[in-house]
Amino acid sequence: MSQTSPTFTQSLIAGGLAGTSVDLLFYPIDSVKTRLQSAQGFVKAGGFNGIYRGVGSVIVGSAPGAAAFFCTYDTLKRTLPIPEHLAPVNHMISASVGEITACLIRVPTEVIKTRSQTSTYGALADSSLAAARLLWRTEGLKGFYRGFGITVMREIPFTSLQFPLYELFKSRLSRLLYDKPASLHAYEAALCGSAAGGIAAALTTPLDVLKTRVMLDLRDPSHPSYPSPLTRIRQLYAAEGLRALFAGAVPRTMWISAGGAVFLGMYEWTTGLLASTEA
């Protein structure tokens, strides 16, 4: 099996399918993680009740967000003038730019999802659409991008770890199994994706906690400005201790590790299938 690079169309279709699959499959675990991280506490945020609350926004945002990421990532990985021996740098840059592109699409749906998961609006919004309308009325367009900066701050370190590790694990595994660089089977790539995702998720949990807290902030006219991310971390540590910075670490690592297997395994399987049908 020789290594081939997916075309733009293959990346678009495979990325959209992979993103939707993993988000729907592991949504309950994400809900538990988000409620553990909320300031109001797990039980008040909903506990184990209504774990699919807010899933409508994910259905809207998953496919285009993941498609945008992979189209950007694969295109830059092919075209950046970076020597082969600096491949990890190529993967870091490509993944980081891909995440920024995806966040432009994903953050608005992430805000709605997070607030729906934790019942932030209570009886005022009983669906993702109702939450979106209420958010627009109370905070305008800016509200949909609440936490955009901290989301990018979370995603860049995450992808800068995940994708270089993923490419490294694939390279090492292909040499181990086939004694040469080769395209792995989807299940083999899934194992690499699981390991890379789990490591990256565990190490970036504090940034994920911070992102959740920022997105759950409601607009307060008496406090037009919000503290910086660094100030928030200090306040969180002072008020709740180190444990709060790693709240939800176990479900986050579990779902991203399992999700990484599904996400990247599905992506590799779909690109392989599309390539074979176009051949």
PDB file of C-alpha atoms in Angstrom:
ATOM      1  CA  MET A   1       0.000   0.000   0.000  1.00  0.00           C
ATOM      2  CA  SER A   2       1.523   3.317  -1.053  1.00  0.00           C
ATOM      3  CA  GLN A   3       0.906   6.564   0.744  1.00  0.00           C
ATOM      4  CA  THR A   4      -1.457   8.941  -1.044  1.00  0.00           C
ATOM      5  CA  SER A   5      -2.708  12.380  -0.093  1.00  0.00           C
ATOM      6  CA  PRO A   6      -6.493  12.950  -0.124  1.00  0.00           C
ATOM      7  CA  THR A   7      -7.922  15.372  -2.667  1.00  0.00           C
ATOM      8  CA  PHE A   8      -9.856  18.452  -1.545  1.00  0.00           C
ATOM      9  CA  THR A   9     -13.197  16.766  -2.277  1.00  0.00           C
ATOM     10  CA  GLN A  10     -12.188  13.607  -0.417  1.00  0.00           C
ATOM     11  CA  SER A  11     -11.131  15.681   2.607  1.00  0.00           C
ATOM     12  CA  LEU A  12     -14.421  17.607   2.481  1.00  0.00           C
ATOM     13  CA  ILE A  13     -16.658  14.528   2.428  1.00  0.00           C
ATOM     14  CA  ALA A  14     -14.592  12.367   4.776  1.00  0.00           C
ATOM     15  CA  GLY A  15     -14.102  15.186   7.284  1.00  0.00           C
ATOM     16  CA  GLY A  16     -17.805  15.974   7.427  1.00  0.00           C
ATOM     17  CA  LEU A  17     -18.771  12.330   7.895  1.00  0.00           C
ATOM     18  CA  ALA A  18     -16.091  11.722  10.538  1.00  0.00           C
ATOM     19  CA  GLY A  19     -17.005  14.834  12.536  1.00  0.00           C
ATOM     20  CA  THR A  20     -20.719  14.085  12.605  1.00  0.00           C
ATOM     21  CA  SER A  21     -20.167  10.429  13.529  1.00  0.00           C
ATOM     22  CA  VAL A  22     -17.936  11.075  16.517  1.00  0.00           C
ATOM     23  CA  ASP A  23     -19.937  14.004  17.905  1.00  0.00           C
ATOM     24  CA  LEU A  24     -23.227  12.119  17.852  1.00  0.00           C
ATOM     25  CA  LEU A  25     -21.757   8.867  19.164  1.00  0.00           C
ATOM     26  CA  PHE A  26     -19.959  10.403  22.142  1.00  0.00           C
ATOM     27  CA  TYR A  27     -22.312  13.285  22.920  1.00  0.00           C
ATOM     28  CA  PRO A  28     -23.482  11.827  26.285  1.00  0.00           C
ATOM     29  CA  ILE A  29     -19.897  11.693  27.577  1.00  0.00           C
ATOM     30  CA  ASP A  30     -19.327  15.271  26.422  1.00  0.00           C
ATOM     31  CA  SER A  31     -22.457  16.347  28.326  1.00  0.00           C
ATOM     32  CA  VAL A  32     -21.189  14.710  31.522  1.00  0.00           C
ATOM     33  CA  LYS A  33     -17.775  16.366  31.081  1.00  0.00           C
ATOM     34  CA  THR A  34     -19.320  19.805  30.498  1.00  0.00           C
ATOM     35  CA  ARG A  35     -21.554  19.518  33.573  1.00  0.00           C
ATOM     36  CA  LEU A  36     -18.601  18.467  35.728  1.00  0.00           C
ATOM     37  CA  GLN A  37     -16.743  21.594  34.590  1.00  0.00           C
ATOM     38  CA  SER A  38     -19.600  24.067  35.135  1.00  0.00           C
ATOM     39  CA  ALA A  39     -19.407  26.440  38.101  1.00  0.00           C
ATOM     40  CA  GLN A  40     -22.886  25.416  39.300  1.00  0.00           C
ATOM     41  CA  GLY A  41     -21.799  21.816  39.813  1.00  0.00           C
ATOM     42  CA  PHE A  42     -22.665  18.518  38.159  1.00  0.00           C
ATOM     43  CA  VAL A  43     -26.048  17.892  39.800  1.00  0.00           C
ATOM     44  CA  LYS A  44     -27.435  21.425  39.362  1.00  0.00           C
ATOM     45  CA  ALA A  45     -26.224  21.464  35.765  1.00  0.00           C
ATOM     46  CA  GLY A  46     -28.420  18.442  35.053  1.00  0.00           C
ATOM     47  CA  GLY A  47     -26.549  15.401  36.321  1.00  0.00           C
ATOM     48  CA  PHE A  48     -27.260  12.404  34.118  1.00  0.00           C
ATOM     49  CA  ASN A  49     -30.633  13.755  32.979  1.00  0.00           C
ATOM     50  CA  GLY A  50     -31.172  14.930  29.413  1.00  0.00           C
ATOM     51  CA  ILE A  51     -27.685  14.006  28.253  1.00  0.00           C
ATOM     52  CA  TYR A  52     -28.644  14.659  24.624  1.00  0.00           C
ATOM     53  CA  ARG A  53     -29.858  18.183  25.412  1.00  0.00           C
ATOM     54  CA  GLY A  54     -28.320  20.591  22.878  1.00  0.00           C
ATOM     55  CA  VAL A  55     -27.489  17.913  20.316  1.00  0.00           C
ATOM     56  CA  GLY A  56     -29.329  19.867  17.613  1.00  0.00           C
ATOM     57  CA  SER A  57     -26.600  22.494  17.478  1.00  0.00           C
ATOM     58  CA  VAL A  58     -23.973  19.763  17.102  1.00  0.00           C
ATOM     59  CA  ILE A  59     -25.801  18.268  14.128  1.00  0.00           C
ATOM     60  CA  VAL A  60     -25.684  21.689  12.457  1.00  0.00           C
ATOM     61  CA  GLY A  61     -22.018  22.430  13.194  1.00  0.00           C
ATOM     62  CA  SER A  62     -20.169  19.098  13.159  1.00  0.00           C
ATOM     63  CA  ALA A  63     -20.003  18.309   9.451  1.00  0.00           C
ATOM     64  CA  PRO A  64     -19.013  21.769   8.141  1.00  0.00           C
ATOM     65  CA  GLY A  65     -16.562  22.328  11.007  1.00  0.00           C
ATOM     66  CA  ALA A  66     -14.746  19.019  10.557  1.00  0.00           C
ATOM     67  CA  ALA A  67     -14.811  19.354   6.776  1.00  0.00           C
ATOM     68  CA  ALA A  68     -13.252  22.823   7.007  1.00  0.00           C
ATOM     69  CA  PHE A  69     -10.538  21.468   9.300  1.00  0.00           C
ATOM     70  CA  PHE A  70      -9.500  18.563   7.083  1.00  0.00           C
ATOM     71  CA  CYS A  71      -9.669  20.551   3.838  1.00  0.00           C
ATOM     72  CA  THR A  72      -7.328  23.126   5.374  1.00  0.00           C
ATOM     73  CA  TYR A  73      -5.091  20.565   7.104  1.00  0.00           C
ATOM     74  CA  ASP A  74      -4.603  18.289   4.090  1.00  0.00           C
ATOM     75  CA  THR A  75      -4.130  21.195   1.671  1.00  0.00           C
ATOM     76  CA  LEU A  76      -1.487  22.890   3.824  1.00  0.00           C
ATOM     77  CA  LYS A  77       0.237  19.586   4.610  1.00  0.00           C
ATOM     78  CA  ARG A  78       0.669  19.050   0.855  1.00  0.00           C
ATOM     79  CA  THR A  79       1.663  22.580  -0.112  1.00  0.00           C
ATOM     80  CA  LEU A  80       3.707  24.120   2.722  1.00  0.00           C
ATOM     81  CA  PRO A  81       7.361  24.448   1.620  1.00  0.00           C
ATOM     82  CA  ILE A  82       8.724  22.662   4.694  1.00  0.00           C
ATOM     83  CA  PRO A  83      11.434  19.971   4.369  1.00  0.00           C
ATOM     84  CA  GLU A  84      10.503  16.362   5.093  1.00  0.00           C
ATOM     85  CA  HIS A  85      12.777  16.174   8.127  1.00  0.00           C
ATOM     86  CA  LEU A  86      10.683  18.958   9.688  1.00  0.00           C
ATOM     87  CA  ALA A  87       7.403  17.108   9.115  1.00  0.00           C
ATOM     88  CA  PRO A  88       6.190  17.622  12.730  1.00  0.00           C
ATOM     89  CA  VAL A  89       6.441  21.391  12.204  1.00  0.00           C
ATOM     90  CA  ASN A  90       4.394  21.052   9.014  1.00  0.00           C
ATOM     91  CA  HIS A  91       1.757  19.046  10.878  1.00  0.00           C
ATOM     92  CA  MET A  92       1.620  21.554  13.762  1.00  0.00           C
ATOM     93  CA  ILE A  93       1.164  24.545  11.449  1.00  0.00           C
ATOM     94  CA  SER A  94      -1.354  22.779   9.203  1.00  0.00           C
ATOM     95  CA  ALA A  95      -3.414  21.526  12.144  1.00  0.00           C
ATOM     96  CA  SER A  96      -3.357  24.897  13.918  1.00  0.00           C
ATOM     97  CA  VAL A  97      -4.577  26.818  10.860  1.00  0.00           C
ATOM     98  CA  GLY A  98      -7.159  24.103  10.268  1.00  0.00           C
ATOM     99  CA  GLU A  99      -8.491  24.492  13.808  1.00  0.00           C
ATOM    100  CA  ILE A 100      -8.773  28.271  13.548  1.00  0.00           C
ATOM    101  CA  THR A 101     -10.767  27.815  10.329  1.00  0.00           C
ATOM    102  CA  ALA A 102     -13.003  25.195  11.943  1.00  0.00           C
ATOM    103  CA  CYS A 103     -13.578  27.349  15.040  1.00  0.00           C
ATOM    104  CA  LEU A 104     -15.149  30.082  12.914  1.00  0.00           C
ATOM    105  CA  ILE A 105     -17.898  27.573  12.132  1.00  0.00           C
ATOM    106  CA  ARG A 106     -17.940  25.506  15.311  1.00  0.00           C
ATOM    107  CA  VAL A 107     -17.821  28.049  18.150  1.00  0.00           C
ATOM    108  CA  PRO A 108     -21.382  29.420  17.689  1.00  0.00           C
ATOM    109  CA  THR A 109     -22.813  25.899  17.842  1.00  0.00           C
ATOM    110  CA  GLU A 110     -20.487  25.089  20.753  1.00  0.00           C
ATOM    111  CA  VAL A 111     -21.833  28.032  22.776  1.00  0.00           C
ATOM    112  CA  ILE A 112     -25.422  26.893  22.214  1.00  0.00           C
ATOM    113  CA  LYS A 113     -24.502  23.277  22.996  1.00  0.00           C
ATOM    114  CA  THR A 114     -22.688  24.148  26.221  1.00  0.00           C
ATOM    115  CA  ARG A 115     -25.507  26.322  27.546  1.00  0.00           C
ATOM    116  CA  SER A 116     -28.124  23.745  26.596  1.00  0.00           C
ATOM    117  CA  GLN A 117     -26.177  20.919  28.247  1.00  0.00           C
ATOM    118  CA  THR A 118     -26.032  22.806  31.547  1.00  0.00           C
ATOM    119  CA  SER A 119     -29.593  24.230  31.388  1.00  0.00           C
ATOM    120  CA  THR A 120     -28.167  27.759  31.573  1.00  0.00           C
ATOM    121  CA  TYR A 121     -31.390  29.257  30.185  1.00  0.00           C
ATOM    122  CA  GLY A 122     -33.705  27.009  32.190  1.00  0.00           C
ATOM    123  CA  ALA A 123     -37.308  26.999  30.961  1.00  0.00           C
ATOM    124  CA  LEU A 124     -36.645  29.998  28.686  1.00  0.00           C
ATOM    125  CA  ALA A 125     -35.084  27.750  26.040  1.00  0.00           C
ATOM    126  CA  ASP A 126     -36.099  24.104  25.746  1.00  0.00           C
ATOM    127  CA  SER A 127     -34.340  23.430  22.428  1.00  0.00           C
ATOM    128  CA  SER A 128     -31.168  24.377  20.566  1.00  0.00           C
ATOM    129  CA  LEU A 129     -33.153  26.659  18.259  1.00  0.00           C
ATOM    130  CA  ALA A 130     -34.808  28.418  21.211  1.00  0.00           C
ATOM    131  CA  ALA A 131     -31.408  28.831  22.866  1.00  0.00           C
ATOM    132  CA  ALA A 132     -29.998  30.333  19.662  1.00  0.00           C
ATOM    133  CA  ARG A 133     -32.875  32.827  19.421  1.00  0.00           C
ATOM    134  CA  LEU A 134     -32.508  33.832  23.069  1.00  0.00           C
ATOM    135  CA  LEU A 135     -28.754  34.220  22.671  1.00  0.00           C
ATOM    136  CA  TRP A 136     -29.272  36.475  19.634  1.00  0.00           C
ATOM    137  CA  ARG A 137     -31.810  38.649  21.476  1.00  0.00           C
ATOM    138  CA  THR A 138     -29.731  39.055  24.634  1.00  0.00           C
ATOM    139  CA  GLU A 139     -26.155  39.172  23.345  1.00  0.00           C
ATOM    140  CA  GLY A 140     -26.266  39.586  19.575  1.00  0.00           C
ATOM    141  CA  LEU A 141     -23.669  38.169  17.194  1.00  0.00           C
ATOM    142  CA  LYS A 142     -20.904  38.654  19.757  1.00  0.00           C
ATOM    143  CA  GLY A 143     -22.639  36.171  22.050  1.00  0.00           C
ATOM    144  CA  PHE A 144     -22.298  33.406  19.469  1.00  0.00           C
ATOM    145  CA  TYR A 145     -18.535  33.870  19.546  1.00  0.00           C
ATOM    146  CA  ARG A 146     -18.251  34.010  23.336  1.00  0.00           C
ATOM    147  CA  GLY A 147     -15.137  32.024  24.137  1.00  0.00           C
ATOM    148  CA  PHE A 148     -13.744  32.061  20.580  1.00  0.00           C
ATOM    149  CA  GLY A 149     -10.321  33.198  21.776  1.00  0.00           C
ATOM    150  CA  ILE A 150     -10.061  30.632  24.556  1.00  0.00           C
ATOM    151  CA  THR A 151     -11.361  27.899  22.229  1.00  0.00           C
ATOM    152  CA  VAL A 152      -8.555  28.681  19.787  1.00  0.00           C
ATOM    153  CA  MET A 153      -6.148  28.775  22.748  1.00  0.00           C
ATOM    154  CA  ARG A 154      -7.344  25.271  23.663  1.00  0.00           C
ATOM    155  CA  GLU A 155      -7.421  23.830  20.157  1.00  0.00           C
ATOM    156  CA  ILE A 156      -3.998  24.975  18.958  1.00  0.00           C
ATOM    157  CA  PRO A 157      -2.068  23.246  21.787  1.00  0.00           C
ATOM    158  CA  PHE A 158      -4.386  20.243  21.454  1.00  0.00           C
ATOM    159  CA  THR A 159      -3.930  19.814  17.705  1.00  0.00           C
ATOM    160  CA  SER A 160      -0.237  20.725  17.934  1.00  0.00           C
ATOM    161  CA  LEU A 161       0.069  17.631  20.119  1.00  0.00           C
ATOM    162  CA  GLN A 162      -2.545  15.372  18.549  1.00  0.00           C
ATOM    163  CA  PHE A 163      -1.710  15.528  14.852  1.00  0.00           C
ATOM    164  CA  PRO A 164       2.104  15.364  15.028  1.00  0.00           C
ATOM    165  CA  LEU A 165       1.654  12.410  17.414  1.00  0.00           C
ATOM    166  CA  TYR A 166      -0.926  10.868  15.070  1.00  0.00           C
ATOM    167  CA  GLU A 167       1.350  11.193  12.042  1.00  0.00           C
ATOM    168  CA  LEU A 168       4.322   9.902  14.081  1.00  0.00           C
ATOM    169  CA  PHE A 169       2.386   6.882  15.372  1.00  0.00           C
ATOM    170  CA  LYS A 170       1.149   6.102  11.846  1.00  0.00           C
ATOM    171  CA  SER A 171       4.671   6.328  10.455  1.00  0.00           C
ATOM    172  CA  ARG A 172       6.140   4.102  13.174  1.00  0.00           C
ATOM    173  CA  LEU A 173       3.315   1.573  12.924  1.00  0.00           C
ATOM    174  CA  SER A 174       3.539   1.340   9.132  1.00  0.00           C
ATOM    175  CA  ARG A 175       7.281   0.685   9.354  1.00  0.00           C
ATOM    176  CA  LEU A 176       6.704  -1.881  12.094  1.00  0.00           C
ATOM    177  CA  LEU A 177       4.006  -3.740  10.163  1.00  0.00           C
ATOM    178  CA  TYR A 178       5.150  -3.288   6.568  1.00  0.00           C
ATOM    179  CA  ASP A 179       8.860  -2.390   6.869  1.00  0.00           C
ATOM    180  CA  LYS A 180       8.247   0.760   4.798  1.00  0.00           C
ATOM    181  CA  PRO A 181       6.102   3.933   4.743  1.00  0.00           C
ATOM    182  CA  ALA A 182       2.607   2.818   3.764  1.00  0.00           C
ATOM    183  CA  SER A 183      -1.046   3.761   4.104  1.00  0.00           C
ATOM    184  CA  LEU A 184      -2.492   1.989   7.116  1.00  0.00           C
ATOM    185  CA  HIS A 185      -5.824   0.229   7.233  1.00  0.00           C
ATOM    186  CA  ALA A 186      -8.578   2.279   8.863  1.00  0.00           C
ATOM    187  CA  TYR A 187      -8.532   0.248  12.093  1.00  0.00           C
ATOM    188  CA  GLU A 188      -4.752   0.680  12.368  1.00  0.00           C
ATOM    189  CA  ALA A 189      -5.067   4.432  11.880  1.00  0.00           C
ATOM    190  CA  ALA A 190      -7.868   4.403  14.470  1.00  0.00           C
ATOM    191  CA  LEU A 191      -5.502   2.969  17.095  1.00  0.00           C
ATOM    192  CA  CYS A 192      -3.002   5.738  16.348  1.00  0.00           C
ATOM    193  CA  GLY A 193      -5.766   8.337  16.556  1.00  0.00           C
ATOM    194  CA  SER A 194      -6.943   6.986  19.893  1.00  0.00           C
ATOM    195  CA  ALA A 195      -3.487   7.152  21.471  1.00  0.00           C
ATOM    196  CA  ALA A 196      -2.729  10.616  20.091  1.00  0.00           C
ATOM    197  CA  GLY A 197      -6.116  12.023  21.102  1.00  0.00           C
ATOM    198  CA  GLY A 198      -5.972  10.643  24.632  1.00  0.00           C
ATOM    199  CA  ILE A 199      -2.534  12.101  25.332  1.00  0.00           C
ATOM    200  CA  ALA A 200      -3.449  15.516  23.907  1.00  0.00           C
ATOM    201  CA  ALA A 201      -6.789  15.588  25.759  1.00  0.00           C
ATOM    202  CA  ALA A 202      -5.309  14.844  29.175  1.00  0.00           C
ATOM    203  CA  LEU A 203      -2.610  17.500  28.862  1.00  0.00           C
ATOM    204  CA  THR A 204      -4.969  20.264  27.689  1.00  0.00           C
ATOM    205  CA  THR A 205      -7.818  19.712  30.189  1.00  0.00           C
ATOM    206  CA  PRO A 206      -7.219  23.011  32.093  1.00  0.00           C
ATOM    207  CA  LEU A 207      -7.759  24.943  28.849  1.00  0.00           C
ATOM    208  CA  ASP A 208     -10.961  22.992  28.228  1.00  0.00           C
ATOM    209  CA  VAL A 209     -12.232  23.848  31.726  1.00  0.00           C
ATOM    210  CA  LEU A 210     -11.497  27.514  31.050  1.00  0.00           C
ATOM    211  CA  LYS A 211     -13.296  27.357  27.694  1.00  0.00           C
ATOM    212  CA  THR A 212     -16.389  25.859  29.333  1.00  0.00           C
ATOM    213  CA  ARG A 213     -16.507  28.527  32.058  1.00  0.00           C
ATOM    214  CA  VAL A 214     -16.155  31.352  29.496  1.00  0.00           C
ATOM    215  CA  MET A 215     -18.928  29.989  27.281  1.00  0.00           C
ATOM    216  CA  LEU A 216     -21.269  29.658  30.259  1.00  0.00           C
ATOM    217  CA  ASP A 217     -20.882  33.341  31.188  1.00  0.00           C
ATOM    218  CA  LEU A 218     -24.085  35.265  30.606  1.00  0.00           C
ATOM    219  CA  ARG A 219     -24.006  38.918  29.633  1.00  0.00           C
ATOM    220  CA  ASP A 220     -24.129  41.227  32.669  1.00  0.00           C
ATOM    221  CA  PRO A 221     -24.745  44.923  31.841  1.00  0.00           C
ATOM    222  CA  SER A 222     -23.077  45.964  35.099  1.00  0.00           C
ATOM    223  CA  HIS A 223     -19.875  44.140  34.077  1.00  0.00           C
ATOM    224  CA  PRO A 224     -19.312  44.951  30.389  1.00  0.00           C
ATOM    225  CA  SER A 225     -15.802  43.487  30.380  1.00  0.00           C
ATOM    226  CA  TYR A 226     -14.621  40.054  31.419  1.00  0.00           C
ATOM    227  CA  PRO A 227     -11.297  39.046  33.005  1.00  0.00           C
ATOM    228  CA  SER A 228      -8.467  37.770  30.819  1.00  0.00           C
ATOM    229  CA  PRO A 229      -7.886  34.006  30.480  1.00  0.00           C
ATOM    230  CA  LEU A 230      -4.838  34.199  32.759  1.00  0.00           C
ATOM    231  CA  THR A 231      -6.842  36.071  35.404  1.00  0.00           C
ATOM    232  CA  ARG A 232      -9.627  33.501  35.130  1.00  0.00           C
ATOM    233  CA  ILE A 233      -7.190  30.654  35.718  1.00  0.00           C
ATOM    234  CA  ARG A 234      -5.775  32.409  38.774  1.00  0.00           C
ATOM    235  CA  GLN A 235      -9.262  33.077  40.148  1.00  0.00           C
ATOM    236  CA  LEU A 236     -10.349  29.508  39.488  1.00  0.00           C
ATOM    237  CA  TYR A 237      -7.260  28.091  41.177  1.00  0.00           C
ATOM    238  CA  ALA A 238      -7.618  30.427  44.174  1.00  0.00           C
ATOM    239  CA  ALA A 239     -11.322  29.695  44.647  1.00  0.00           C
ATOM    240  CA  GLU A 240     -11.522  25.994  43.810  1.00  0.00           C
ATOM    241  CA  GLY A 241      -7.970  24.650  43.794  1.00  0.00           C
ATOM    242  CA  LEU A 242      -5.940  22.581  41.339  1.00  0.00           C
ATOM    243  CA  ARG A 243      -8.630  19.922  41.173  1.00  0.00           C
ATOM    244  CA  ALA A 244     -10.996  22.342  39.422  1.00  0.00           C
ATOM    245  CA  LEU A 245      -8.493  22.866  36.591  1.00  0.00           C
ATOM    246  CA  PHE A 246      -8.687  19.159  35.814  1.00  0.00           C
ATOM    247  CA  ALA A 247     -12.438  18.765  36.323  1.00  0.00           C
ATOM    248  CA  GLY A 248     -13.829  16.341  33.775  1.00  0.00           C
ATOM    249  CA  ALA A 249     -10.341  15.100  32.828  1.00  0.00           C
ATOM    250  CA  VAL A 250     -11.354  11.433  32.940  1.00  0.00           C
ATOM    251  CA  PRO A 251     -14.473  11.669  30.714  1.00  0.00           C
ATOM    252  CA  ARG A 252     -12.666  14.145  28.422  1.00  0.00           C
ATOM    253  CA  THR A 253      -9.702  11.810  27.964  1.00  0.00           C
ATOM    254  CA  MET A 254     -11.997   8.803  27.560  1.00  0.00           C
ATOM    255  CA  TRP A 255     -14.241  10.365  24.958  1.00  0.00           C
ATOM    256  CA  ILE A 256     -11.467  12.009  22.952  1.00  0.00           C
ATOM    257  CA  SER A 257      -9.392   8.829  23.036  1.00  0.00           C
ATOM    258  CA  ALA A 258     -12.353   6.775  21.833  1.00  0.00           C
ATOM    259  CA  GLY A 259     -13.486   9.654  19.641  1.00  0.00           C
ATOM    260  CA  GLY A 260     -10.032   9.957  18.097  1.00  0.00           C
ATOM    261  CA  ALA A 261     -10.252   6.327  17.046  1.00  0.00           C
ATOM    262  CA  VAL A 262     -13.677   6.837  15.456  1.00  0.00           C
ATOM    263  CA  PHE A 263     -12.896  10.297  14.026  1.00  0.00           C
ATOM    264  CA  LEU A 264      -9.561   9.512  12.399  1.00  0.00           C
ATOM    265  CA  GLY A 265     -10.445   5.889  11.637  1.00  0.00           C
ATOM    266  CA  MET A 266     -13.638   6.986   9.880  1.00  0.00           C
ATOM    267  CA  TYR A 267     -11.722   9.701   8.041  1.00  0.00           C
ATOM    268  CA  GLU A 268      -9.063   7.280   6.777  1.00  0.00           C
ATOM    269  CA  TRP A 269     -11.701   4.692   5.817  1.00  0.00           C
ATOM    270  CA  THR A 270     -13.796   7.227   3.896  1.00  0.00           C
ATOM    271  CA  THR A 271     -10.854   8.759   2.036  1.00  0.00           C
ATOM    272  CA  GLY A 272      -9.692   5.250   1.112  1.00  0.00           C
ATOM    273  CA  LEU A 273     -13.168   4.317  -0.106  1.00  0.00           C
ATOM    274  CA  LEU A 274     -13.501   7.505  -2.154  1.00  0.00           C
ATOM    275  CA  ALA A 275     -10.036   7.029  -3.644  1.00  0.00           C
ATOM    276  CA  SER A 276     -10.863   3.458  -4.692  1.00  0.00           C
ATOM    277  CA  THR A 277     -14.151   4.474  -6.340  1.00  0.00           C
ATOM    278  CA  GLU A 278     -12.460   7.299  -8.248  1.00  0.00           C
ATOM    279  CA  ALA A 279      -9.580   5.111  -9.427  1.00  0.00           C
TER     280      ALA A 279
END
